Coordinates of C-alpha atoms in Angstrom, one line a residue:
M9 CA 41.0 -12.9 11.0
S10 CA 41.7 -10.4 8.1
D11 CA 40.8 -7.0 8.3
T12 CA 38.3 -7.3 5.8
M13 CA 36.5 -10.3 7.2
D14 CA 36.6 -8.4 10.3
I15 CA 34.6 -5.5 9.2
R16 CA 32.3 -7.8 7.1
H17 CA 31.4 -9.6 10.5
I18 CA 30.8 -6.6 12.4
L19 CA 28.5 -5.3 9.6
Y20 CA 26.1 -8.5 9.6
G21 CA 26.1 -8.1 13.5
H22 CA 23.9 -5.6 15.6
D23 CA 26.4 -3.5 17.5
T24 CA 25.7 0.0 16.6
V25 CA 29.1 1.3 17.5
E26 CA 31.2 -1.0 16.3
S27 CA 28.9 -1.0 13.0
A28 CA 29.3 2.9 12.7
L29 CA 33.1 2.7 13.4
A30 CA 33.6 0.2 10.6
Y31 CA 31.9 2.2 8.1
G32 CA 34.3 5.2 9.0
R33 CA 36.9 2.6 8.0
L34 CA 35.9 2.1 4.7
G35 CA 36.0 6.4 4.7
W36 CA 31.8 6.5 4.6
P37 CA 30.9 9.6 6.2
V38 CA 28.7 8.7 9.6
A39 CA 26.1 10.9 10.8
I40 CA 23.5 9.8 14.0
G41 CA 19.7 9.4 13.1
H42 CA 16.8 9.0 15.2
R43 CA 16.1 6.1 17.6
H44 CA 13.2 3.5 17.4
R45 CA 11.5 2.7 20.5
S46 CA 9.5 -0.3 21.3
G47 CA 6.2 1.1 21.9
A48 CA 6.6 4.5 21.8
G49 CA 7.8 5.1 18.0
C50 CA 10.6 6.9 16.6
T51 CA 12.1 9.6 18.6
C52 CA 11.3 12.0 15.8
Q53 CA 7.5 12.2 17.2
G54 CA 8.5 13.5 20.4
Q55 CA 5.5 14.2 23.1
D56 CA 2.9 13.2 20.2
P57 CA 3.4 9.0 19.6
A58 CA 0.4 9.8 17.1
R59 CA 2.4 11.5 14.7
P60 CA 3.2 9.3 11.5
C61 CA 6.7 8.0 10.9
I62 CA 7.3 5.9 7.7
I63 CA 10.9 5.0 8.7
P64 CA 11.1 4.8 12.4
G65 CA 15.0 4.9 13.7
A66 CA 16.0 5.0 10.0
H67 CA 16.7 8.7 8.9
P68 CA 18.4 11.7 10.1
S69 CA 18.4 13.2 13.4
G70 CA 18.9 16.5 11.3
E71 CA 18.7 17.5 7.7
P72 CA 21.3 17.7 6.0
A73 CA 23.0 14.9 7.6
F74 CA 26.2 16.3 8.8
P75 CA 28.8 13.4 9.4
L76 CA 30.5 13.0 13.0
S77 CA 34.3 13.8 13.2
P78 CA 35.7 10.3 13.2
D79 CA 37.3 10.5 16.7
S80 CA 33.7 11.3 17.8
V81 CA 31.6 8.7 16.5
A82 CA 31.9 5.9 19.2
A83 CA 30.9 8.4 21.7
A84 CA 28.0 9.7 19.7
F85 CA 26.5 6.2 19.3
A86 CA 27.3 4.9 22.7
A87 CA 25.4 8.0 23.8
E88 CA 22.2 7.4 21.7
P89 CA 21.9 3.5 22.1
G90 CA 19.8 2.1 18.9
A91 CA 20.3 5.4 16.8
G92 CA 19.9 5.0 13.1
V93 CA 23.3 5.1 11.2
I94 CA 22.9 7.3 8.5
V95 CA 25.7 7.6 5.5
A96 CA 25.7 10.6 2.8
C97 CA 25.6 9.4 -0.7
T98 CA 29.3 10.7 -1.4
Q99 CA 31.4 7.9 -1.4
F100 CA 28.8 5.7 -3.1
D101 CA 25.4 6.2 -5.1
A102 CA 22.5 4.3 -4.0
L103 CA 19.9 2.4 -6.3
V104 CA 16.5 1.9 -4.5
V105 CA 14.2 -0.8 -5.9
E106 CA 11.3 -2.7 -5.2
H107 CA 12.5 -5.8 -2.9
A108 CA 11.9 -8.5 -5.4
I109 CA 13.6 -6.5 -7.9
G110 CA 16.4 -6.1 -6.0
M111 CA 17.0 -9.9 -5.0
S112 CA 16.4 -11.0 -8.8
L113 CA 19.2 -8.8 -9.3
M114 CA 21.5 -10.1 -7.0
L115 CA 21.0 -13.6 -7.7
R116 CA 21.9 -12.8 -11.3
A117 CA 24.9 -10.7 -10.1
D118 CA 26.1 -13.6 -7.9
A119 CA 25.9 -15.5 -10.8
A120 CA 28.0 -13.2 -12.8
D121 CA 30.8 -13.0 -10.1
L122 CA 29.6 -9.6 -9.7
H123 CA 30.1 -8.2 -5.7
I124 CA 27.4 -5.2 -5.3
P125 CA 26.7 -4.4 -1.5
C126 CA 23.1 -4.4 -1.0
L127 CA 20.6 -3.7 1.8
T128 CA 17.2 -4.5 2.7
A129 CA 14.2 -2.7 4.2
G130 CA 12.0 -5.8 5.3
H131 CA 10.5 -7.1 2.2
T132 CA 9.7 -3.3 0.9
T133 CA 12.5 -2.1 -1.0
A134 CA 16.3 -3.1 -1.6
T135 CA 19.2 -0.7 -2.0
L136 CA 22.4 -1.4 -4.0
L137 CA 25.6 0.5 -3.6
V138 CA 27.5 1.5 -6.9
E139 CA 30.7 3.6 -7.6
P140 CA 29.6 7.3 -6.6
G141 CA 28.7 9.5 -9.5
T142 CA 27.9 6.6 -11.8
G143 CA 24.3 6.0 -10.5
A144 CA 22.6 8.9 -13.1
L145 CA 23.4 6.1 -15.8
L146 CA 20.5 4.1 -14.5
A147 CA 18.1 7.4 -13.6
D148 CA 16.1 6.5 -16.9
C149 CA 15.4 3.2 -15.7
P150 CA 11.7 2.6 -14.6
Q151 CA 11.3 1.3 -10.9
V152 CA 14.8 2.7 -9.8
E153 CA 15.4 6.0 -7.3
V154 CA 19.2 7.1 -7.6
L155 CA 20.4 8.6 -4.5
S156 CA 23.6 10.5 -5.1
G157 CA 25.7 13.6 -3.6
P158 CA 26.1 15.1 -0.2
E159 CA 22.2 16.1 0.1
A160 CA 20.8 12.1 -0.1
W161 CA 21.5 9.9 2.5
T162 CA 20.9 6.3 3.2
A163 CA 20.5 4.5 6.8
L164 CA 22.5 1.5 6.9
P165 CA 22.6 -1.6 9.1
P166 CA 21.9 -2.3 12.0
S167 CA 19.4 0.8 11.6
Y168 CA 15.9 -0.2 13.0
G169 CA 14.3 -2.5 10.0
V170 CA 17.4 -2.1 7.7
R171 CA 19.8 -5.7 7.1
W172 CA 22.4 -6.4 5.0
D173 CA 21.7 -8.9 2.2
T174 CA 25.5 -8.1 0.8
A175 CA 27.6 -6.4 3.1
P176 CA 30.6 -4.3 1.5
D177 CA 34.0 -5.9 0.9
Q178 CA 37.1 -3.3 1.9
E179 CA 39.3 -5.5 -0.7
L180 CA 36.5 -4.9 -4.0
P181 CA 35.6 -1.6 -5.1
L182 CA 32.0 -0.6 -5.8
P183 CA 30.8 -2.0 -9.3
P184 CA 29.9 1.1 -11.7
A185 CA 26.2 1.6 -12.5
G186 CA 27.2 0.5 -15.9
A187 CA 28.3 -3.0 -14.9
V188 CA 24.6 -3.3 -12.9
R189 CA 22.5 -1.8 -15.9
P190 CA 22.3 -5.1 -18.0
H191 CA 21.2 -7.4 -14.9
L192 CA 18.9 -4.5 -14.1
A193 CA 17.4 -4.4 -17.5
M194 CA 16.9 -8.3 -17.7
V195 CA 15.1 -8.4 -14.3
L196 CA 12.9 -5.8 -15.6
K197 CA 12.4 -7.3 -18.6
L198 CA 11.2 -10.7 -16.9
A199 CA 9.1 -9.0 -14.4
L200 CA 7.4 -7.1 -17.1
A201 CA 6.7 -10.3 -19.1
T202 CA 5.7 -12.2 -15.9
R203 CA 2.9 -9.5 -15.2
A204 CA 1.7 -9.2 -18.7
R205 CA 1.1 -12.9 -18.7
G206 CA -0.7 -12.8 -15.1

């Protein structure tokens, strides 16, 4: 099995330690996040389970999200089973859109043979990863949140509630946002037309 296939096999799995190590192999800076506790909520809630957390187990344990040193990743996540895997947006820009918009965009991208790593949070949002520093090109698009730079972060699978729709491929570079823009523009245009007819 090739190194790339091995990484993608790991990322579609549920082993937090192996996934965190695989992100490190991609050159992405990994930080540890909070844990989701069944029946007790996010560990950020401490002794107050009534305290709301809208992204349980999928946000940094401290902000900014300081990356772990490569040789400490395995031990850190082994010591915190189920911790969220947090990555700062330095090696990619993250485009956050509504789930339906993201899935329609991915269908168009697949038809055009454009590989865009995409993760989903339930049926609420989809996050597409593009070449770092290019996301600003889409900042003017409605319904798109652009996350970029060391102060921004995203929770990656297998963080609680987060799954890959299309995992990254070590042999394929991240697409620039300019390659995504025409597909996104068409999806948004069709969505607007559908709403207008409804």
